[in-house]
XYZ file of C-alpha atoms in Angstrom:
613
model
C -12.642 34.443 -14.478
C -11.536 36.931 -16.761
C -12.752 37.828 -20.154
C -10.986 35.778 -22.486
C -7.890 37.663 -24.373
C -6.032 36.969 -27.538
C -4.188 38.945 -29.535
C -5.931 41.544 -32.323
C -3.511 39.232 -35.052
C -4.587 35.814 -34.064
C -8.206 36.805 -34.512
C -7.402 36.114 -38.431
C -5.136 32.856 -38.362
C -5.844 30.666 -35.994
C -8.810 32.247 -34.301
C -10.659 34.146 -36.793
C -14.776 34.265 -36.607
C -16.043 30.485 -36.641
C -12.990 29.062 -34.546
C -12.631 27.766 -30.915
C -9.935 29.669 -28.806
C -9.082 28.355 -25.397
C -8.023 30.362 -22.506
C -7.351 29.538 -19.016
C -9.152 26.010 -19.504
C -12.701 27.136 -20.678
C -13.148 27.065 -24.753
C -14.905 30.264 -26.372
C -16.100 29.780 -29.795
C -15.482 33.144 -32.000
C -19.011 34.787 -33.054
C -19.689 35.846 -36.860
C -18.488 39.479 -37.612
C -22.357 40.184 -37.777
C -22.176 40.117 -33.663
C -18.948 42.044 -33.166
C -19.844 45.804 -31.254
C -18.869 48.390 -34.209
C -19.375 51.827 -32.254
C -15.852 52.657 -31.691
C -14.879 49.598 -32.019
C -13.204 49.122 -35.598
C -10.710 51.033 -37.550
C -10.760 50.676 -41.243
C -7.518 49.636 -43.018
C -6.632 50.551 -46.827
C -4.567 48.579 -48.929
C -5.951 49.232 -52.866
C -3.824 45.243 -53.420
C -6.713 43.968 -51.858
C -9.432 46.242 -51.792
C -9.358 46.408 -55.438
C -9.915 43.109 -56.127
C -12.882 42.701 -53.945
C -16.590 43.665 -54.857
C -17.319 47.478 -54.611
C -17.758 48.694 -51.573
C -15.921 45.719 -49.608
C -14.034 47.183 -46.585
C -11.323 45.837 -44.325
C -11.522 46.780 -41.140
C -9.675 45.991 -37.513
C -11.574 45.167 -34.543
C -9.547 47.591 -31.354
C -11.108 46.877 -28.374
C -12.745 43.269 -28.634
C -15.460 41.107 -30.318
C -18.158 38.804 -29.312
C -17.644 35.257 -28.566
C -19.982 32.685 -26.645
C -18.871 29.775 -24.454
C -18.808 26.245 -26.511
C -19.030 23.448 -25.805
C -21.423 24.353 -23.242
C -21.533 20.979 -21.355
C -18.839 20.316 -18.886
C -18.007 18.042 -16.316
C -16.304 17.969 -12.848
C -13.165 15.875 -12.915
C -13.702 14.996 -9.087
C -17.449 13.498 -8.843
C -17.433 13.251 -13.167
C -21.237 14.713 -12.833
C -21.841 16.790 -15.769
C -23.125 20.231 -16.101
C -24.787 22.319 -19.066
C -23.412 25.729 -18.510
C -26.044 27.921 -19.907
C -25.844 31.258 -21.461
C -27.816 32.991 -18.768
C -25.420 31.776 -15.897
C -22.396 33.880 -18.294
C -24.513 37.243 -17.688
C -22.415 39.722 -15.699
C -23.944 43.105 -14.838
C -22.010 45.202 -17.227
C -20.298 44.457 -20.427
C -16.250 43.859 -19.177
C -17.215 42.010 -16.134
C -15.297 38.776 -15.316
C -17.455 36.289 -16.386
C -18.055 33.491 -14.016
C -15.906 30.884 -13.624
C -17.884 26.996 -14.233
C -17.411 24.784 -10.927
C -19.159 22.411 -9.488
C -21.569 22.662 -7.452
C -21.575 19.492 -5.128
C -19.923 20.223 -1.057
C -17.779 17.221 -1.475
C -15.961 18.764 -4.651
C -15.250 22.195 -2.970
C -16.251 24.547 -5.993
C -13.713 21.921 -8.671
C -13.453 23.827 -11.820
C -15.680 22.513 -14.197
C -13.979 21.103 -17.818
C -15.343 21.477 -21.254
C -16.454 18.479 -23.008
C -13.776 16.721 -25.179
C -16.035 16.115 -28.175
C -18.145 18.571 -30.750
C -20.072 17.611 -33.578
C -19.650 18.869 -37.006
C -20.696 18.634 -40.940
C -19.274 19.752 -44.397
C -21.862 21.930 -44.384
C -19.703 24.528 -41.918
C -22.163 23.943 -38.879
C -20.950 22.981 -35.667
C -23.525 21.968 -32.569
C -23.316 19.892 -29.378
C -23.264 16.292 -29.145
C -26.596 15.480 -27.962
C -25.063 13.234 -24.647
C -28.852 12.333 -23.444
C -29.548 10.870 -26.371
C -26.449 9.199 -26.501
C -26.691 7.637 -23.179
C -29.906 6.563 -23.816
C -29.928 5.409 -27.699
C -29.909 1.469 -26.624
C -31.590 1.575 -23.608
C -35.193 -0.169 -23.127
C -38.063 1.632 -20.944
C -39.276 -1.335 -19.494
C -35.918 -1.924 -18.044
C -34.879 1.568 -16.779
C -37.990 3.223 -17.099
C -39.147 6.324 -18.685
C -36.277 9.727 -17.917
C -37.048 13.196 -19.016
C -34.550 15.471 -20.190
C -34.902 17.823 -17.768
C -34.591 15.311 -14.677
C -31.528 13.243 -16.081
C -28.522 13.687 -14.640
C -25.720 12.385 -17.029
C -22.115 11.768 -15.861
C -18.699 11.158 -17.740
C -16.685 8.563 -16.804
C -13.351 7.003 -17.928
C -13.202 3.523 -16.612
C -9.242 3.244 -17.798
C -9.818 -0.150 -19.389
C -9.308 -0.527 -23.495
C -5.843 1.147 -22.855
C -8.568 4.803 -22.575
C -10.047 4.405 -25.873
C -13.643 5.318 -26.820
C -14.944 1.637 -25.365
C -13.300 2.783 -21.729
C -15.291 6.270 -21.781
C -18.992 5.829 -20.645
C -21.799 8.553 -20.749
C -24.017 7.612 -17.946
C -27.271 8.870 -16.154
C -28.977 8.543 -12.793
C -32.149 6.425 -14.556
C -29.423 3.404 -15.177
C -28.932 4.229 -18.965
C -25.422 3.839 -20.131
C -23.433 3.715 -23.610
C -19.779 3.895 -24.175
C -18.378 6.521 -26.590
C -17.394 3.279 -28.950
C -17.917 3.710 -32.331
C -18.769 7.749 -31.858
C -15.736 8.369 -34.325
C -16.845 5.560 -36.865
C -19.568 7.456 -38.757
C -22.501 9.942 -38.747
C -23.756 10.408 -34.913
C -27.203 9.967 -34.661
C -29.001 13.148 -34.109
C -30.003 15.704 -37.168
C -28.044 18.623 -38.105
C -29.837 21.963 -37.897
C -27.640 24.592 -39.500
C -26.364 25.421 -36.103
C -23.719 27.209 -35.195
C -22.532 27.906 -30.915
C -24.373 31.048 -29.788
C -26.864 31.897 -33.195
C -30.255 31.098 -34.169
C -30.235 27.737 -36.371
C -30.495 28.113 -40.387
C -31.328 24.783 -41.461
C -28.580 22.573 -43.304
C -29.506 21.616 -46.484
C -26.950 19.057 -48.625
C -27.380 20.191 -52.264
C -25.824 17.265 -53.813
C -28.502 14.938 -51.906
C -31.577 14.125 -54.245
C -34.030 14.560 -51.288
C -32.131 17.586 -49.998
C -31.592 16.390 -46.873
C -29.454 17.834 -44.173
C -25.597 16.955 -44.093
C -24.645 14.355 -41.469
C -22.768 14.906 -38.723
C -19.889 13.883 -37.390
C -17.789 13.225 -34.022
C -14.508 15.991 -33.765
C -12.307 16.572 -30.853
C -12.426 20.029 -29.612
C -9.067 20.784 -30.341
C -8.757 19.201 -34.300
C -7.611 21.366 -36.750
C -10.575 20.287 -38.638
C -12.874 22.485 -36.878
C -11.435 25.720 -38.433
C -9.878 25.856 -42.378
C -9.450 29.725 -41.906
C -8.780 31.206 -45.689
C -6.552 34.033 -45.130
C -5.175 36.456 -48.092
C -2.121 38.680 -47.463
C -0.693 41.288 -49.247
C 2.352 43.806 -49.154
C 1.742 47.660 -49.083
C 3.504 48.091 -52.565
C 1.238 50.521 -53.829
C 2.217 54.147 -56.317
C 3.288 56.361 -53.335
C 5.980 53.959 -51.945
C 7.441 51.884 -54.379
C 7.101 53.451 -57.787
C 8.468 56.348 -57.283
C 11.527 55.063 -59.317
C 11.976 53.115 -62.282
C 8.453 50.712 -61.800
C 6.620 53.839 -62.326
C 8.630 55.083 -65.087
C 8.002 51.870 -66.943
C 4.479 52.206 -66.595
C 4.097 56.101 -67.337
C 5.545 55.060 -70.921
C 2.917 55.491 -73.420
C 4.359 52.225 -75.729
C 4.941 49.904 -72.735
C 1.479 50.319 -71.464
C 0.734 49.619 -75.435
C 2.201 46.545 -75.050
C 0.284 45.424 -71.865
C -2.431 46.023 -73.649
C -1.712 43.848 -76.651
C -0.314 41.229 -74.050
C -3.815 40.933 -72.510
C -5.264 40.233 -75.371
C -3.206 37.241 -77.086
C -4.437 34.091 -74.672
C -2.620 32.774 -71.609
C 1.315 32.265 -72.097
C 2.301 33.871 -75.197
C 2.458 37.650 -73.474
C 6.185 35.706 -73.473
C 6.747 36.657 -77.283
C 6.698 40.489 -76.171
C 9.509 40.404 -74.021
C 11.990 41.358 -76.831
C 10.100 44.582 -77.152
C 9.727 44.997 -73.407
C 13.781 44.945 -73.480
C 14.179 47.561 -76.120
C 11.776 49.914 -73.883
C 13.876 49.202 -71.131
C 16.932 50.432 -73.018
C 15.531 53.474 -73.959
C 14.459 54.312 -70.462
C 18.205 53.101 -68.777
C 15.952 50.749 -66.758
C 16.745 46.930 -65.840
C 15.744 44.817 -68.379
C 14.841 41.963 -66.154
C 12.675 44.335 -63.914
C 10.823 45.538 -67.134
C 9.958 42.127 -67.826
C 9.175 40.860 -64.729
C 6.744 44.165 -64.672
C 5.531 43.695 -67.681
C 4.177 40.450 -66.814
C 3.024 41.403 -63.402
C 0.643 44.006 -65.181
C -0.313 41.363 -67.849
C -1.692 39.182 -65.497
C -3.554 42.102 -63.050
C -5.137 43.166 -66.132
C -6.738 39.595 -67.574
C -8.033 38.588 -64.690
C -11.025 41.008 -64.973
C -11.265 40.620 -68.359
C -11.334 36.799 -68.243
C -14.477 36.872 -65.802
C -16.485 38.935 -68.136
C -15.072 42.554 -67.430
C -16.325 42.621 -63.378
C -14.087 42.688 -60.591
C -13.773 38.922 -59.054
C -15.311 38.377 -56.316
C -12.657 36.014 -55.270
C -9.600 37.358 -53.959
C -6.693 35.097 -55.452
C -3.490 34.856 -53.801
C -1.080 33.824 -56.380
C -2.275 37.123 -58.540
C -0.679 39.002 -55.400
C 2.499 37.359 -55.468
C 3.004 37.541 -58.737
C 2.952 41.303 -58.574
C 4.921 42.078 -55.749
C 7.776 39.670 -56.701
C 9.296 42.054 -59.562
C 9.117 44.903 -56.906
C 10.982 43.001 -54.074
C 13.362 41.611 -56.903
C 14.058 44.963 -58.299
C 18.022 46.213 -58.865
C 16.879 49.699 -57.737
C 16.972 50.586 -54.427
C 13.080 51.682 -52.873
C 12.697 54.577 -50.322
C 8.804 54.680 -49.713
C 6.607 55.335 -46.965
C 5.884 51.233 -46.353
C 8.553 49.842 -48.469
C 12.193 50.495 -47.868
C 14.705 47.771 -49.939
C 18.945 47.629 -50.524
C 19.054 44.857 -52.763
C 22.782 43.587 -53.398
C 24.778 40.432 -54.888
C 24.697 37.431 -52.804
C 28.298 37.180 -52.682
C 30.883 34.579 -54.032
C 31.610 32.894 -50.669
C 30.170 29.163 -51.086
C 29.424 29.776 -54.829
C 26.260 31.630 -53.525
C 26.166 33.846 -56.615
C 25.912 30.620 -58.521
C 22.826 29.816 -56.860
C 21.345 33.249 -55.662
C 20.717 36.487 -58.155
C 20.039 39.363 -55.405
C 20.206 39.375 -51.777
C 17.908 42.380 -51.137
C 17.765 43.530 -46.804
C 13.568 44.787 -46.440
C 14.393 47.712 -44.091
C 10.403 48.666 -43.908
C 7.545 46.788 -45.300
C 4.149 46.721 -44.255
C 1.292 43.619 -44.898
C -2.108 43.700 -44.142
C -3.874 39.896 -43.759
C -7.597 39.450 -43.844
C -9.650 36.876 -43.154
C -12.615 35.824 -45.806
C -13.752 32.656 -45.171
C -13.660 29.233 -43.074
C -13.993 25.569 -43.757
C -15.132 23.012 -41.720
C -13.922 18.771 -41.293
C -12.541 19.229 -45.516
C -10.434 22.353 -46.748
C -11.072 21.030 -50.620
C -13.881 22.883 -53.129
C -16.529 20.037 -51.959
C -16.622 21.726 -48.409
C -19.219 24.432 -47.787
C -17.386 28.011 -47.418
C -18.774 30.012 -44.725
C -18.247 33.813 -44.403
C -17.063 35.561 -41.525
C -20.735 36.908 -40.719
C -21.261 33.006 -40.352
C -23.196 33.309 -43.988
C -25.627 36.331 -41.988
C -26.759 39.318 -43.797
C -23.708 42.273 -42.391
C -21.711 45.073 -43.392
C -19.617 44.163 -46.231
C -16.270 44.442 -44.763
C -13.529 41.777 -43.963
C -11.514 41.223 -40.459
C -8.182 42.356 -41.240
C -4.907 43.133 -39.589
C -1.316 45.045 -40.411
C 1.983 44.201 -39.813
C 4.672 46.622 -39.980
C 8.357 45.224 -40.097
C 11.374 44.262 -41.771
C 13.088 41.211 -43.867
C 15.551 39.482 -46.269
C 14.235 38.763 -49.423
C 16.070 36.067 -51.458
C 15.724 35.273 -55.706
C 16.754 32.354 -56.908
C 19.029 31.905 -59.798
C 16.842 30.857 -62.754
C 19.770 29.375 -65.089
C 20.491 27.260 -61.564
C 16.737 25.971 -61.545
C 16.888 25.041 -64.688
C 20.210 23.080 -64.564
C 19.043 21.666 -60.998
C 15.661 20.240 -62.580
C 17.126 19.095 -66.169
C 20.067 17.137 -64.333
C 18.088 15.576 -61.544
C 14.428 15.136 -63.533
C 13.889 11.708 -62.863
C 14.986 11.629 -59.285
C 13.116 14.950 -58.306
C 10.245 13.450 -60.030
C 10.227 10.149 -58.516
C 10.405 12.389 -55.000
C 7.882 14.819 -55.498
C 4.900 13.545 -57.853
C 2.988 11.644 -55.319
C 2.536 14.781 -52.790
C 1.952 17.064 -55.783
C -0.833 14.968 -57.019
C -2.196 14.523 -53.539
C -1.763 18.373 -52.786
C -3.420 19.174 -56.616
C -6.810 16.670 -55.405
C -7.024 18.575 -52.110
C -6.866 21.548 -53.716
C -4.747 23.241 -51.616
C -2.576 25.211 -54.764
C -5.301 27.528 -55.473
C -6.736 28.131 -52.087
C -3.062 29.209 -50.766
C -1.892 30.648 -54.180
C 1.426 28.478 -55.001
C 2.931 26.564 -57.934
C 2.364 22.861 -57.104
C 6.004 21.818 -58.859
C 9.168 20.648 -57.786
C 10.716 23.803 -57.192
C 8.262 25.323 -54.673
C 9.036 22.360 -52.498
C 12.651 23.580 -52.507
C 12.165 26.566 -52.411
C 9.467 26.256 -49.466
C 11.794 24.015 -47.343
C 15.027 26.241 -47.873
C 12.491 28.758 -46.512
C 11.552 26.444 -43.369
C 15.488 25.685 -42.675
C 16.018 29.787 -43.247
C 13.255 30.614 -40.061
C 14.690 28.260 -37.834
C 18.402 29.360 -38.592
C 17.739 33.349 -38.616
C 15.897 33.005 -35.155
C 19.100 31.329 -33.812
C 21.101 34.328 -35.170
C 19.253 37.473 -35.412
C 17.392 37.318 -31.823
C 13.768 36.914 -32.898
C 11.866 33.772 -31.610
C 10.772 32.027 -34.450
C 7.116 32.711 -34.148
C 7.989 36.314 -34.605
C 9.063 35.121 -37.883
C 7.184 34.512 -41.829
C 7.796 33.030 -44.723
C 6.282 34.727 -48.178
C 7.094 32.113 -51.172
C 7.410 33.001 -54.727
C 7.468 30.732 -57.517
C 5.912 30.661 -61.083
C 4.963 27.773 -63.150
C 7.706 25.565 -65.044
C 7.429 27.391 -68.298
C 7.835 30.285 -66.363
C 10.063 29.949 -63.332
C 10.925 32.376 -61.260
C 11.268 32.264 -57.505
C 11.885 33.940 -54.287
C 11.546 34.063 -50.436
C 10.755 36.748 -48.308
C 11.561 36.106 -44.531
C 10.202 38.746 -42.209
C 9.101 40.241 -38.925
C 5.443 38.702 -38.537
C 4.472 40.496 -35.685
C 2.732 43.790 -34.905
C 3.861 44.027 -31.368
C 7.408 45.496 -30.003
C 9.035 42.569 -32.386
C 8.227 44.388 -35.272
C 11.455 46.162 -36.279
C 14.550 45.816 -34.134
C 16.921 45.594 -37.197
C 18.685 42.659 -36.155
C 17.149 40.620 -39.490
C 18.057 43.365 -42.058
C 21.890 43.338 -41.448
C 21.800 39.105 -41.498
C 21.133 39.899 -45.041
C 24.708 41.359 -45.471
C 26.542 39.807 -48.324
C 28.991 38.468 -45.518
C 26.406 37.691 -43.151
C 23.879 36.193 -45.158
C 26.579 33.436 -46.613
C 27.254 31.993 -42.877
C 23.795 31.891 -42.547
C 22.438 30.436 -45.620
C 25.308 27.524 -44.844
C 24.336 26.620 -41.953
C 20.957 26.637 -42.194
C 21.631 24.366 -45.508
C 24.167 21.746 -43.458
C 21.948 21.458 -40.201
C 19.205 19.708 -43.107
C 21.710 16.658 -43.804
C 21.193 14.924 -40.842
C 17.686 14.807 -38.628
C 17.600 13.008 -34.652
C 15.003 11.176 -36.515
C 16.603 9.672 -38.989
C 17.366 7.201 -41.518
C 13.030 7.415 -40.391
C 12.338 10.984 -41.522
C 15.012 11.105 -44.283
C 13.273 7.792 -46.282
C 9.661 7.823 -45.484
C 7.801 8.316 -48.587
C 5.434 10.359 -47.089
C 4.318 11.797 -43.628
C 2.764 14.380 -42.223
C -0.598 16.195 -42.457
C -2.056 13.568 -45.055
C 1.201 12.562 -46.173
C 1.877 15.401 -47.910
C 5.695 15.815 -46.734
C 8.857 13.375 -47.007
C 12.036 14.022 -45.443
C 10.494 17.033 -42.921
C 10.020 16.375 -39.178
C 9.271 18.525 -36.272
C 13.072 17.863 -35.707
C 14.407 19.280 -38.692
C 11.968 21.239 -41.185
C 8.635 22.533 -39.446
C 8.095 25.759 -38.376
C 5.159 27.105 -36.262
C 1.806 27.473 -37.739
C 2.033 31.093 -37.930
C 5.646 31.360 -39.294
C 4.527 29.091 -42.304
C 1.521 30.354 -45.132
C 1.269 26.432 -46.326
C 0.391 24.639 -43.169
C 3.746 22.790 -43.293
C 3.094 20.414 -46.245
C 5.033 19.996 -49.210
C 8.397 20.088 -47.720
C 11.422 17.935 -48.502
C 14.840 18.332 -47.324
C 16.583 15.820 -49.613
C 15.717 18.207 -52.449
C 17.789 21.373 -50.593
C 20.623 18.805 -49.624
C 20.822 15.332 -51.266
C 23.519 13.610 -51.607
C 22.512 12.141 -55.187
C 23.172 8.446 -53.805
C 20.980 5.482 -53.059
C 19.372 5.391 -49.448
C 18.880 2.964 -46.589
C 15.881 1.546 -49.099
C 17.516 1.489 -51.845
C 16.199 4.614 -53.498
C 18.338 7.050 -55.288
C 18.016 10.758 -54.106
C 17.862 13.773 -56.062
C 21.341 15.894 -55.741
C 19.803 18.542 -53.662
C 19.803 22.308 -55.218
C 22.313 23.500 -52.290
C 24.909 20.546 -52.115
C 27.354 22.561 -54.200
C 28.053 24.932 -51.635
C 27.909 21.755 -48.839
C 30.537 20.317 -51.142
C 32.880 23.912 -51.292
């Protein structure tokens, strides 16, 4: 069998150090950074965004050639004879690193070398670790020794079976052994599984597991997952656009902040507490006058640099340790949604009007076509089973003592970025606030609890929803139009609180391979262009193949944190979409502003005036 290959980009989001990747039918699990070969192996990236905000002396760095995983689960079973195996680490040795490792079969004549399956089930706890199920114990948890007799581990000889009664449920699944000892997997899903967690995780010396919120400080429980659950692996993943001094202030942004007053200003703006750096902006204006610069761009620099300079001061004058995400976007969203055109090294924009066609300059302010960006992704930590603040966060050395440097990636490519009208926000939320309300509190609230705002850096409001699903219906319409597949394709949402609002979408190239710049999505975002697209992307939300369900369920989706949004109609693929495809609502891009099926009145949606011309 060969060694198992995935791309350099996937080994952030959704196989980054903790994760389980399958190839060719075998499951790998990803080893901690601490394990990866570094001679030659990884090329440092630089990106001052991120790097900046990190302690002194983190890194971010790109693994080239490969990195170290070790086979998990390492039970298996033969799907011929169901006998089952425990693949050891020592029967994975080849005699030189790059080998093909050896492929698991079984080793019974009758079964004529069957390839050998991994086990369905892992077990897991909130404190990150993840271990085998311990199947002997299983299979002999009920069992009495006067009836079966005494069976050593290393005799037994366990077997999987599926009887195909129960409809294949847990009761129809059976865990047997040679001695007569038998349980079903019934109940396996219900609670904690009876064995002691260690602090294990698949190919490293155990740590211990210690719950700190337990009085007697005993180890979390575990807990029955199937291999391939999305709980195994809560990757956190922060982002960030190459928008540094030597590409996109060489214009009127760096003006702005060469002037000796404005930088005044940001200085008196950081001092005044959160929300009133608002009461400056009349000054701001009068700066931008003097320098012939945009007015709206100095503000929306002004409070870009307002908000990069309070975080440090706010946590006691260090850098955070803590990366946040919505500090990024705020910064790069008065670049993108600058009037003057940028010709740097990693940034290249044309912003234009959106054009009157549909009453898209109603709704729109700038169309600007991304001819050249460049993002770099890194990945800091994982979750395991819960992706809220009660789950333990474990580092990508697997919470080892190593190098203090971060897996990271680039991407170099292209886009369409998109800003909202904020006078059409407005009118859209003060016209339709009971209705959007009524639609959008109880995923908001359930979205605030998980905590899922500040881990992926958004405004939890009714306006990212919008916003996120016009970005959803945007993917799936540009890959139709401008030759992409949709995978090759990203969102990037911007939107800022209520008594703030701003907001934005960047769609672009997400890919570092020969995807990453063919130009096809830069002239969609043609004034002409762009207006076809944005309609048709809009009209094909009215009406789902899974409707009047999708369109008036209350809630669906991972933990019901969607509405009208269906595989059919709204989702995108997990690597196309930075919020795991929750919050998203169609009715709110194109209601009709009448009562439903149930009786419930919609919202008007934000885009039904240009359905309606």
């Amino acid at each position: 069998m060969r060694r198992p290959s995935i791309r350099t980009a996937q080994l952030i989001s959704p196989f980054g150090p903790g994760a389980l990747c399958e190839v060719d039918g075998q499951s790998f699990f990803i080893r901690g950074t601490g394990s990866w070969r570094k001679q030659g192996n990884l090329e440092d990236i630089q990106l001052p965004a991120l790097t900046d905000r990190m302690r002194p002396g983190m890194e971010l760095k790109r693994p080239i050639h490969g990195v170290s995983v070790s086979r998990f689960p390492r039970w298996h079973f033969c799907t011929s004879c169901r006998e089952m195996v425990y693949w050891s680490h020592e029967r994975d040795k080849t005699d030189k690193p790059g080998d093909p490792l050896p492929m698991p079969t079984c080793s019974k004549t009758a079964c004529r070398e069957q390839r050998l399956v991994p086990m369905r089930f892992v077990a897991l706890c909130d404190g990150g670790h993840m271990e085998e199920i311990d199947w002997y114990f299983w299979a002999h948890r009920r069992q009495q020794k006067a009836q079966h007799g005494q069976c050593a581990r290393n005799v037994a000889k366990l077997s999987f079976v599926v009887t195909g009664e129960s409809g294949g449920d847990f009761s129809s699944m059976e865990i047997r052994c040679n001695c007569g000892s038998r349980a079903t997997l019934e109940g396996i899903s219900d609670g904690p599984l009876p064995q002691k967690c260690e602090g294990r995780q698949p190919g490293e010396q155990p740590q211990g597991c210690v719950n700190p919120t337990d009085p007697q400080r005993r180890p979390y429980p575990l807990v029955m997952e199937p291999r391939g659950s999305s709980a195994l692996h809560y990757a956190s993943v922060i982002s960030a656009l190459d928008i540094a001094a030597d590409s996109s202030e060489t214009g009127s942004v760096a003006t702005l902040k060469a002037d000796s007053v404005f930088a005044s200003l940001v200085d008196v703006a950081v001092s005044l507490p959160a929300g009133l750096e608002s009461t400056l902006t009349d000054p701001v204006a009068k700066i931008a006058e003097r320098l012939a610069i945009d007015t709206g761009l100095a503000i929306k620099v002004f409070t870009a640099e307002v908000m990069r300079k309070r975080a440090p001061v706010e946590s006691g004058g260090d850098l955070p340790t803590e990366v946040s995400q919505g500090e990024i976007l705020d910064e790069e969203f008065p670049i993108l949604a600058s009037s003057t055109p940028i010709d740097g090294r990693w940034l290249k924009t044309r912003p234009g009007p959106p054009g009157a066609r549909y009453g898209l300059d109603r709704l729109f302010e700038k169309v600007v076509q991304v001819e050249r960006l460049r993002e770099v992704r890194a990945f800091r930590s994982f979750k395991r089973r819960k992706p809220g603040d009660e789950a333990a966060s474990i580092t990508p050395s697997l919470n080892r003592p190593s190098p203090i440097w971060l897996p990271a990636t680039q991407v170099l490519g292209e886009g369409i970025f998109v800003e909202f009208s904020k006078p059409a926000l407005q009118k859209w939320l003060s016209t339709n606030q009971v209705e959007i309300t009524a639609f959008t509190e109880q995923q908001l609230r359930a979205a605030e609890q998980a905590g899922l705002p500040m881990r992926m850096g958004f405004e939890a409001n009714p306006v990212f929803v919008m916003v996120h699903t016009f970005a959803h219906l945007l993917v799936n319409q540009l890959s139709f139009d401008c030759g992409y597949s949709s995978t090759s394709l990203r969102e990037r949402i911007y939107c800022g609180p209520l008594n703030n609002l701003y907001a934005g979408v960047l769609v672009y190239t997400a890919d570092s391979d020969s995807e990453g710049s063919m130009g096809g999505l830069v002239e969609l975002g043609s004034p002409g262009r762009f207006a076809e697209v944005t309609y048709r992307a809009v009209s094909r939300s009215e009406w789902c193949s899974g409707d009047p369900v999708c369109r008036e369920l209350e809630a669906q989706g991972l933990d019901g944190l969607n509405r009208a949004a269906c595989h059919a109609c709204s989702l995108v693929a997990e690597t196309s979409c930075t919020c795991s495809n929750v919050l998203l609502d169609r009715v709110l891009v194109s209601g009709r502003g009448k009562e439903n099926g149930r009786g419930v009145r919609e919202p008007l949606g934000f885009f039904q005036s240009i359905l309606a011309a």
